[in-house]
Amino acid sequence: MDARMLELYDLWLEKAVDDPDLAGELADISGDEAAITDRFYCELTFGTAGLRGVIGAGANRMNVYTVRRATQGLADYLNAGTAAKAAAISYDSRHKSALFAREAARVLAANGITVYLTDALYPTPVLSFAVRHYRCGAGIMITASHNPAAYNGYKCYGADGCQMTDQAAGAVTACIEKLNVFADIRLIDFDRAVAGGQIRMVGEELLEPYLAAVMATQIDPDICKNQPLSVIYTPLNGTGNLPVRRVLAAAGVTDLTVVPEQEAPDGDFPTCPYPNPETRQVFEKGLELAQTIQPDLLLATDPDADRVGVAVPRTAAVPGDGGYELIGGNEAGALMLWYILSRRTEKNAKKTLPDRPVMVKTIVTTELARRIAAHFGCETVEVLTGFKYIGEQILQLETAGEAERFVFGYEESYGYLAGSYVRDKDAVSACLLICEMAAYYKSKGKSLLGVLEELYAKFGYYRQSVVNKTFEGAEGMAAMDRLMTRLRTRLREQMPAEIAGYRITGYYDYQTSEHTDLETGAKTALTLPQSNVLRYILGGGQLIIRPSGTEPKIKAYVTAVGKNAAEAEELTVKLSAAAEGILSE
């Protein structure tokens, strides 16, 4: 074992005494070279997504010391700049989330930064709202979103309520790297800071204006009152339970059943160890209830309630699916976009479409959205993967005095936003919009699946899939880098003519900021920020390959479009198999 790692282990064994769990873990791994290496071979990386990692002892783990160090770096960044010397902090239901939030508050307060700390767990979008509501210079959300129970994380926000940009995150990282995790951290007694006003506990006075802003996004405030709708909802043992129930009740959704096993906050997520609303497994308990209740909708929000999944009754029975089909993030977003644009263009709409409306989507989100937007004369702005880039577009519009032009933003990973009141995806408002949409189409004798089929018939049959390759351990990051390097080398030196039998007509390299049209030979500079992403344009679809920003994996996003469902599905299967081969090289 590297002598430096052993030195770090001994240092932590001596110094990490504030949390008994850490001291016990360090004692248990004495002499275990692999366990020590895994905890100390690197430090958790602070990026635009903040920190995220397994909870435990060591520099490569989420614990009170890595949280304090990151927060001291954030404090130094704020105190060296011109942003307001105030920060909002909230947290989700994960293990140690409340402790990490409290420790972050102690550090900021000790550095002369006023802290607005929520008095209970709240969704991520509430934290985004709080930053702007209290005119803060920064925000911290303690969450690992939809990761398994072993994880926790630390999302950092700028003064605009959006997750930090690359430049700001880089500046904070530079501050963090100067700090010794044990010697350079300022702390204040929590109770003394609360008594002195350096830490201000906030709750209902924050939630009420946030919920009012969510309700203001309604297009037809009376539809759920006039058209009965039966809904099963699960917060997946996270933060969404109370705010989602409150907005749906206010909208008139009275027939609402919450999945009992998944209602109370629980960091173990006992019935859904991977609490990701993109997976069918999180709906299993709700589907059991659905056999009796037979609802119009099933909704599932992830632990920090910034993503939402949807399941709806099938028009025809399919063995083994309980009669309900999950609507993917691409498809749910397309339905919401169609609903917003079509309803807001109606002559007597209560909320009319603005002049020069704008929809924002990520590069991995379905092109069906672009076609829907164009149908209504709505501009499509495409950004890199990550909702912070959608938030940046809202800020640009707001700075120009045109925030009302933003009508919708979404990403394929189940994140949606209809309104500029926050700068992150919001599952609370998405639940409201989905219910409003479902009630409206029900009043017209239509189902959501039926409306989706109408969109396919009008714009083309779009299908998507995501292929993942995980790279664990100390060698994982190096292996990911080698794979992306090989793919780029191949583009320069031995460009493949096809993928899965489909001709490559062009490609984008977002790291070199260049688009190459293989049919004309033309090269075009890209205006998006540099990012480690490759995008292949194919006859009938596209393939995008990028390392995840939050997990040790590379993702391949497959998009196919056909004249009918069978053609699109056949292409999706072929491209997905090809993507698996590419990621396994």
XYZ file of C-alpha atoms in Angstrom:
585
model
C 0.000 0.000 0.000
C 1.153 3.531 -0.757
C 2.817 5.005 2.343
C 0.908 8.284 1.839
C -2.431 6.492 2.137
C -1.333 4.825 5.354
C -0.268 8.207 6.734
C -3.688 9.647 5.863
C -5.394 6.681 7.466
C -3.401 7.150 10.689
C -4.169 10.877 10.675
C -7.894 10.260 10.308
C -7.762 7.556 12.963
C -6.329 10.168 15.340
C -8.359 13.224 14.321
C -11.766 11.967 13.139
C -13.356 11.773 16.578
C -16.406 14.036 16.203
C -18.549 11.290 14.670
C -18.414 7.923 16.510
C -19.484 6.127 13.326
C -16.307 7.233 11.571
C -14.028 6.256 14.425
C -15.571 2.794 14.528
C -15.300 2.351 10.760
C -11.635 3.364 10.740
C -10.832 0.948 13.554
C -12.640 -1.863 11.724
C -10.548 -1.503 8.545
C -7.172 -1.571 10.306
C -4.799 -3.683 8.182
C -7.238 -3.929 5.256
C -5.200 -2.432 2.430
C -8.012 -2.487 -0.129
C -10.472 -0.764 2.225
C -7.934 1.884 3.223
C -6.944 2.515 -0.396
C -10.560 2.925 -1.477
C -11.127 5.596 1.181
C -7.910 7.558 0.665
C -6.649 7.110 -2.913
C -8.358 10.382 -3.861
C -10.497 13.173 -2.466
C -14.135 13.576 -3.370
C -14.176 15.918 -6.341
C -16.052 19.199 -6.033
C -17.671 20.148 -9.328
C -20.770 21.837 -10.706
C -22.773 19.076 -8.981
C -20.926 19.721 -5.715
C -19.885 16.573 -3.853
C -21.381 13.111 -4.030
C -20.149 9.826 -2.620
C -20.635 6.922 -0.254
C -21.168 7.917 3.383
C -18.213 6.899 5.545
C -14.721 7.648 6.774
C -11.944 9.033 4.610
C -11.144 11.720 2.063
C -13.072 9.789 -0.598
C -16.264 9.601 1.465
C -19.120 11.870 2.497
C -18.665 12.741 6.186
C -18.665 15.758 8.514
C -15.040 16.536 7.671
C -15.367 16.543 3.889
C -18.564 18.600 4.277
C -16.867 21.096 6.595
C -13.894 21.446 4.258
C -16.109 22.046 1.213
C -18.116 24.604 3.168
C -15.006 26.419 4.369
C -13.933 26.645 0.740
C -17.348 28.022 -0.185
C -17.113 30.548 2.672
C -13.686 31.711 1.512
C -15.031 32.057 -2.035
C -18.010 34.140 -0.864
C -15.940 36.355 1.409
C -13.461 37.070 -1.398
C -16.204 38.073 -3.834
C -19.035 40.552 -4.190
C -22.014 38.204 -3.728
C -24.238 38.598 -0.671
C -22.700 37.169 2.499
C -25.677 34.928 3.108
C -26.518 31.329 2.222
C -29.553 29.037 2.334
C -29.191 25.399 3.419
C -31.624 22.493 3.269
C -31.458 18.708 3.250
C -33.299 15.507 2.345
C -34.135 12.258 4.152
C -30.807 10.486 3.684
C -28.623 9.271 6.501
C -26.690 12.144 8.091
C -28.315 14.765 5.861
C -29.538 16.808 8.848
C -26.106 16.495 10.504
C -24.277 17.609 7.352
C -26.621 20.593 6.942
C -26.053 21.614 10.553
C -22.260 21.329 10.212
C -22.287 23.373 7.000
C -24.309 26.052 8.807
C -21.766 26.133 11.664
C -18.893 26.696 9.243
C -20.602 29.453 7.285
C -21.744 31.260 10.420
C -18.223 31.076 11.864
C -17.026 32.847 8.710
C -19.443 35.747 9.070
C -22.000 34.445 6.563
C -25.666 34.607 7.559
C -27.346 31.214 7.178
C -30.997 30.464 6.432
C -31.319 26.817 7.502
C -34.591 24.959 6.982
C -36.127 23.567 10.160
C -36.990 20.251 8.463
C -36.223 18.346 5.285
C -37.357 20.079 2.085
C -37.191 19.370 -1.667
C -34.265 20.641 -3.708
C -36.455 23.150 -5.627
C -37.407 24.772 -2.313
C -33.704 25.348 -1.648
C -33.323 26.909 -5.103
C -36.288 29.153 -4.308
C -34.832 30.047 -0.889
C -31.588 31.357 -2.383
C -33.449 33.992 -4.373
C -36.154 34.565 -1.754
C -33.617 35.512 0.914
C -31.246 37.223 -1.569
C -28.403 34.867 -0.732
C -25.025 34.621 -2.388
C -25.101 30.815 -2.332
C -27.106 27.755 -1.375
C -26.359 24.229 -0.194
C -28.623 21.222 -0.608
C -27.586 18.046 1.209
C -28.805 15.232 -1.040
C -27.640 12.438 -3.312
C -30.821 12.728 -5.367
C -31.795 9.241 -6.573
C -28.583 7.367 -5.670
C -28.736 4.249 -3.453
C -29.020 4.616 0.322
C -25.257 4.333 0.901
C -24.716 7.724 -0.779
C -25.093 11.329 0.190
C -24.145 14.550 -1.522
C -23.689 18.305 -1.347
C -25.185 20.429 -4.133
C -23.955 24.000 -4.320
C -25.980 26.894 -5.758
C -25.135 30.393 -6.909
C -26.944 33.639 -6.170
C -29.359 33.023 -9.067
C -30.674 29.841 -7.410
C -29.039 27.684 -10.072
C -26.421 25.021 -9.453
C -22.965 26.516 -9.719
C -21.484 27.128 -13.142
C -18.192 25.558 -14.201
C -16.321 28.796 -13.507
C -17.752 29.286 -10.019
C -17.277 25.623 -9.106
C -13.673 25.877 -10.264
C -13.106 28.905 -8.055
C -14.616 27.134 -5.038
C -12.504 24.070 -5.776
C -9.375 26.231 -5.753
C -10.355 27.501 -2.303
C -11.059 23.986 -1.022
C -7.742 22.603 -2.230
C -5.837 25.078 -0.051
C -7.443 23.713 3.127
C -6.311 21.071 5.556
C -9.403 19.068 6.420
C -8.662 19.144 10.162
C -6.620 22.303 10.789
C -8.148 25.026 8.600
C -11.875 24.860 9.344
C -13.666 27.561 11.343
C -16.595 26.404 13.479
C -19.092 28.067 15.795
C -21.336 26.480 18.385
C -24.671 25.811 16.681
C -26.968 26.938 19.506
C -24.931 30.108 20.067
C -25.132 30.926 16.362
C -28.911 30.458 16.359
C -29.288 32.616 19.464
C -27.084 35.292 17.913
C -28.944 35.340 14.619
C -26.041 34.084 12.514
C -28.125 30.968 11.785
C -31.812 31.642 11.127
C -34.195 28.706 11.139
C -36.844 28.939 8.400
C -39.856 26.794 7.603
C -43.447 27.626 6.769
C -42.617 31.252 5.954
C -40.425 29.867 3.142
C -42.704 27.046 2.035
C -45.806 29.233 1.630
C -44.398 31.618 -1.016
C -42.772 28.699 -2.802
C -46.094 26.825 -3.006
C -47.816 30.016 -4.162
C -45.276 30.289 -6.989
C -45.929 26.670 -7.945
C -49.685 27.230 -8.029
C -49.184 30.285 -10.248
C -47.861 28.007 -13.013
C -51.321 26.491 -13.565
C -52.812 26.994 -16.998
C -56.328 25.853 -16.123
C -56.760 26.231 -12.333
C -60.266 24.750 -12.363
C -59.783 21.605 -14.425
C -58.910 19.247 -11.558
C -61.870 20.576 -9.571
C -64.260 19.998 -12.464
C -62.819 16.690 -13.711
C -62.330 14.067 -10.971
C -58.939 12.376 -11.082
C -57.722 9.410 -9.060
C -54.002 9.484 -8.201
C -51.595 7.233 -6.329
C -48.475 9.064 -5.168
C -45.229 7.948 -3.554
C -42.507 10.270 -2.223
C -40.174 7.236 -2.028
C -39.461 7.955 1.654
C -38.152 11.383 0.708
C -39.062 15.064 0.869
C -41.983 15.337 -1.539
C -44.845 14.070 0.605
C -46.152 17.267 2.212
C -45.530 19.812 -0.577
C -46.899 17.554 -3.329
C -50.008 16.743 -1.311
C -50.571 20.412 -0.543
C -50.401 21.613 -4.147
C -52.562 18.770 -5.437
C -55.161 19.379 -2.734
C -55.190 23.093 -3.560
C -55.660 22.245 -7.252
C -58.669 20.040 -6.483
C -57.152 16.549 -6.615
C -59.075 15.066 -3.700
C -58.839 11.379 -4.618
C -55.172 10.972 -3.673
C -53.660 7.856 -2.089
C -50.103 7.921 -0.741
C -48.225 4.620 -0.750
C -48.020 3.897 3.017
C -44.721 1.982 2.997
C -43.006 4.877 1.195
C -44.669 7.856 2.870
C -42.441 8.591 5.887
C -38.877 9.879 5.408
C -36.436 6.962 5.664
C -32.829 7.028 4.513
C -32.767 3.237 4.139
C -35.415 3.350 1.380
C -36.494 -0.132 2.545
C -38.861 -0.917 -0.339
C -36.824 0.770 -3.085
C -33.069 0.516 -2.451
C -32.402 2.447 -5.657
C -34.981 5.265 -5.317
C -34.892 6.378 -8.923
C -38.279 7.173 -10.529
C -36.818 6.117 -13.875
C -37.094 2.457 -12.767
C -40.216 0.327 -12.566
C -39.102 -1.128 -9.226
C -39.989 2.061 -7.321
C -43.595 1.741 -8.546
C -44.120 -1.820 -7.297
C -45.872 -0.852 -4.060
C -48.005 1.682 -5.892
C -48.906 -0.874 -8.537
C -50.070 -3.241 -5.811
C -52.464 -0.528 -4.607
C -53.496 0.180 -8.177
C -55.012 -3.277 -8.534
C -57.675 -2.174 -6.059
C -57.872 1.580 -6.583
C -57.384 1.615 -10.378
C -56.157 5.228 -10.524
C -55.803 7.489 -13.522
C -52.168 8.194 -12.579
C -49.303 6.936 -10.461
C -46.636 9.493 -9.539
C -43.262 8.894 -7.854
C -40.855 11.649 -6.790
C -37.240 10.905 -5.921
C -35.899 11.587 -2.392
C -35.128 15.273 -2.962
C -38.270 15.751 -5.087
C -36.668 17.275 -8.144
C -37.567 14.355 -10.459
C -40.890 12.633 -11.021
C -41.899 9.407 -12.753
C -45.350 8.685 -14.193
C -47.297 5.490 -14.768
C -50.686 5.359 -16.513
C -53.235 2.669 -17.392
C -52.556 0.786 -20.589
C -55.181 0.816 -23.280
C -54.571 -2.909 -23.753
C -53.397 -5.491 -21.232
C -49.775 -6.610 -21.312
C -48.888 -9.671 -19.205
C -46.856 -8.902 -16.102
C -47.123 -5.118 -16.078
C -50.141 -4.828 -13.779
C -52.029 -2.970 -16.473
C -49.886 0.188 -16.133
C -47.166 1.602 -18.351
C -44.344 3.894 -17.255
C -44.004 6.989 -19.395
C -40.327 7.829 -19.926
C -38.810 11.217 -19.223
C -38.541 12.113 -22.901
C -42.172 11.227 -23.501
C -43.591 12.829 -20.342
C -41.730 16.034 -21.155
C -43.018 16.002 -24.729
C -46.575 15.591 -23.451
C -46.169 18.478 -21.010
C -44.640 20.683 -23.695
C -47.497 19.916 -26.097
C -50.055 20.583 -23.369
C -48.471 23.914 -22.368
C -48.095 25.219 -25.904
C -51.433 23.992 -27.206
C -53.444 25.214 -24.224
C -51.685 28.564 -24.025
C -52.405 29.240 -27.690
C -56.155 28.751 -27.262
C -58.111 31.945 -27.895
C -59.550 32.238 -24.402
C -56.590 30.773 -22.500
C -56.225 32.108 -18.975
C -52.456 32.137 -19.496
C -51.572 33.055 -23.062
C -48.371 32.193 -24.860
C -45.813 35.046 -24.777
C -44.254 36.590 -27.839
C -41.201 34.628 -28.995
C -41.602 31.758 -26.499
C -38.550 29.675 -25.584
C -38.242 26.010 -24.679
C -34.920 24.672 -23.371
C -33.776 21.054 -23.564
C -30.514 19.198 -23.096
C -28.581 17.649 -25.977
C -29.571 14.124 -24.854
C -33.283 14.948 -24.715
C -35.547 13.783 -27.554
C -35.716 15.772 -30.779
C -39.483 15.273 -30.627
C -39.476 18.279 -28.298
C -37.875 20.452 -30.960
C -40.505 19.426 -33.501
C -43.348 20.170 -31.077
C -41.879 23.571 -30.256
C -41.453 24.465 -33.936
C -45.102 23.583 -34.587
C -46.101 26.459 -32.287
C -43.392 28.883 -33.356
C -41.543 28.304 -30.109
C -37.749 28.639 -30.151
C -35.725 25.630 -28.964
C -32.498 26.279 -27.088
C -30.261 23.234 -26.639
C -27.801 23.009 -23.744
C -25.361 20.514 -22.273
C -26.578 17.802 -19.919
C -27.359 19.193 -16.471
C -30.270 21.323 -15.377
C -27.921 24.120 -14.353
C -27.533 24.913 -18.037
C -31.298 25.276 -18.369
C -31.204 27.558 -15.333
C -28.521 29.654 -17.018
C -30.807 30.218 -19.985
C -33.572 31.460 -17.679
C -31.104 33.858 -16.050
C -30.080 35.210 -19.450
C -33.717 35.834 -20.332
C -34.343 37.442 -16.939
C -31.290 39.688 -17.319
C -32.705 40.852 -20.647
C -36.076 41.531 -19.014
C -37.655 38.609 -20.894
C -38.121 35.905 -18.254
C -41.725 35.426 -19.353
C -40.511 34.005 -22.693
C -39.403 30.828 -20.926
C -42.294 28.379 -21.079
C -40.700 25.012 -20.327
C -37.410 23.253 -19.786
C -36.674 19.578 -19.395
C -34.175 16.765 -19.567
C -34.699 13.110 -20.388
C -33.798 12.056 -16.829
C -37.252 13.035 -15.502
C -36.490 16.664 -14.650
C -39.014 19.369 -15.647
C -39.662 23.053 -14.985
C -42.543 25.244 -16.147
C -41.799 28.700 -14.753
C -38.878 30.878 -13.711
C -39.586 30.987 -9.945
C -36.781 28.432 -9.341
C -33.681 27.533 -11.339
C -33.677 23.782 -10.938
C -35.965 20.967 -11.941
C -39.056 20.768 -9.757
C -41.042 17.573 -9.199
C -43.606 19.383 -7.049
C -44.739 21.659 -9.874
C -44.339 18.801 -12.372
C -46.780 16.675 -10.358
C -49.254 19.553 -10.501
C -48.789 19.990 -14.256
C -49.117 16.267 -14.953
C -52.363 16.057 -12.981
C -53.756 19.138 -14.718
C -52.814 17.687 -18.084
C -54.308 14.279 -17.295
C -57.552 15.834 -16.038
C -57.866 17.995 -19.156
C -57.390 15.097 -21.569
C -59.698 12.913 -19.483
C -62.372 15.597 -19.867
C -61.892 15.236 -23.627
C -62.147 11.450 -23.496
C -58.435 10.961 -24.104
C -55.653 9.175 -22.246
C -52.049 10.346 -21.990
C -50.934 7.316 -24.005
C -53.487 8.196 -26.630
C -52.221 11.773 -26.868
C -48.641 10.479 -27.116
C -49.651 8.248 -30.007
C -51.164 11.304 -31.717
C -47.843 13.122 -31.343
C -45.961 10.185 -32.878
C -48.360 10.049 -35.800
C -47.880 13.771 -36.367
C -44.120 14.157 -35.814
C -42.569 10.688 -36.160
C -42.096 7.694 -33.884
C -39.257 8.542 -31.485
C -37.683 5.940 -29.239
C -34.849 6.345 -26.734
C -32.721 4.133 -24.528
C -29.746 4.639 -22.224
C -26.888 2.135 -21.983
C -24.672 2.368 -18.877
C -21.199 1.024 -18.173
C -20.024 1.280 -14.543
C -16.364 1.818 -13.627
C -15.869 1.209 -9.906
C -12.858 1.618 -7.639
C -9.533 3.385 -7.887
C -9.059 2.407 -11.546
C -12.546 3.384 -12.617
C -11.899 7.026 -13.537
C -8.729 6.108 -15.441
C -10.619 3.443 -17.409
C -13.346 5.953 -18.280
C -10.738 8.436 -19.500
C -9.032 5.766 -21.629
C -12.311 4.813 -23.297
C -13.198 8.398 -24.192
C -9.633 8.960 -25.471
C -9.870 5.862 -27.693
C -13.135 7.048 -29.185
C -11.677 10.482 -29.982
C -8.549 8.956 -31.484
C -10.722 6.827 -33.723
C -12.636 9.897 -34.907
C -9.376 11.555 -35.933
C -7.495 8.570 -37.336
C -9.944 5.859 -38.378
C -13.446 7.256 -38.523
C -16.007 4.423 -38.650
C -18.385 4.648 -41.576
C -21.357 3.259 -39.681
C -22.754 2.111 -36.361
C -25.009 -0.974 -36.355
C -25.309 -0.700 -40.119
C -26.493 2.926 -40.017
C -24.290 5.461 -41.772
C -22.639 8.170 -39.666
C -23.422 11.478 -41.351
C -21.669 13.706 -38.831
C -20.478 14.075 -35.272
C -20.071 16.622 -32.499
C -17.105 16.698 -30.133
C -18.100 18.993 -27.287
C -14.608 18.813 -25.791
C -12.998 20.339 -28.863
C -16.151 22.426 -29.539
C -16.453 21.258 -33.117
C -19.176 19.799 -35.336
C -18.085 17.832 -38.395
C -20.472 17.198 -41.281
C -19.140 14.053 -42.946
C -21.275 14.523 -46.062
C -19.878 17.975 -46.889
C -16.662 17.923 -44.903
C -17.628 21.213 -43.255
C -16.503 21.904 -39.705
C -18.436 24.279 -37.466
C -17.445 25.722 -34.103
C -19.818 25.001 -31.208
C -20.870 27.736 -28.802
C -21.673 25.497 -25.852
C -19.146 25.134 -23.007
C -16.523 22.450 -23.462
C -17.621 19.074 -22.150
C -16.409 15.484 -22.433
C -19.215 14.411 -24.771
C -19.293 12.777 -28.229
C -22.408 12.838 -30.420
C -22.783 10.721 -33.562
C -25.487 11.675 -36.072
C -26.850 8.617 -37.892
C -29.354 7.885 -40.576
C -32.540 7.581 -38.505
C -31.139 8.555 -35.138
C -28.170 9.524 -33.023
C -25.814 8.177 -30.348
C -24.378 10.348 -27.572
C -21.629 9.102 -25.233
C -20.643 10.933 -22.050
C -19.254 10.160 -18.597
C -21.804 10.748 -15.826
C -21.255 13.859 -13.752
C -22.489 12.224 -10.541
C -21.728 8.493 -10.785
C -18.714 6.358 -11.844
C -20.194 5.370 -15.194
C -20.264 6.243 -18.879
C -23.675 6.651 -20.477
C -24.649 6.096 -24.075
C -27.898 7.793 -25.126
C -29.604 6.184 -28.100
C -32.268 8.006 -30.113
C -34.146 6.451 -33.020
C -36.973 7.737 -35.174
C -39.043 5.722 -37.619
C -42.129 5.905 -39.770
C -43.873 3.568 -37.343
C -43.310 2.099 -33.888
C -41.848 -1.184 -35.145
C -39.244 0.543 -37.287
C -38.192 2.866 -34.464
C -37.978 0.015 -31.949
C -35.894 -2.137 -34.307
C -33.400 0.698 -34.775
C -33.293 1.314 -31.014
C -32.449 -2.325 -30.305
C -29.661 -2.348 -32.895
C -28.132 0.930 -31.733
C -28.357 -0.084 -28.067
C -26.503 -3.332 -28.773
C -23.859 -1.383 -30.678
C -23.530 1.072 -27.784
C -22.988 -1.782 -25.336
C -20.185 -3.047 -27.530
C -18.561 0.383 -27.735
C -18.645 0.854 -23.939
C -17.184 -2.617 -23.365
C -14.136 -2.092 -25.585
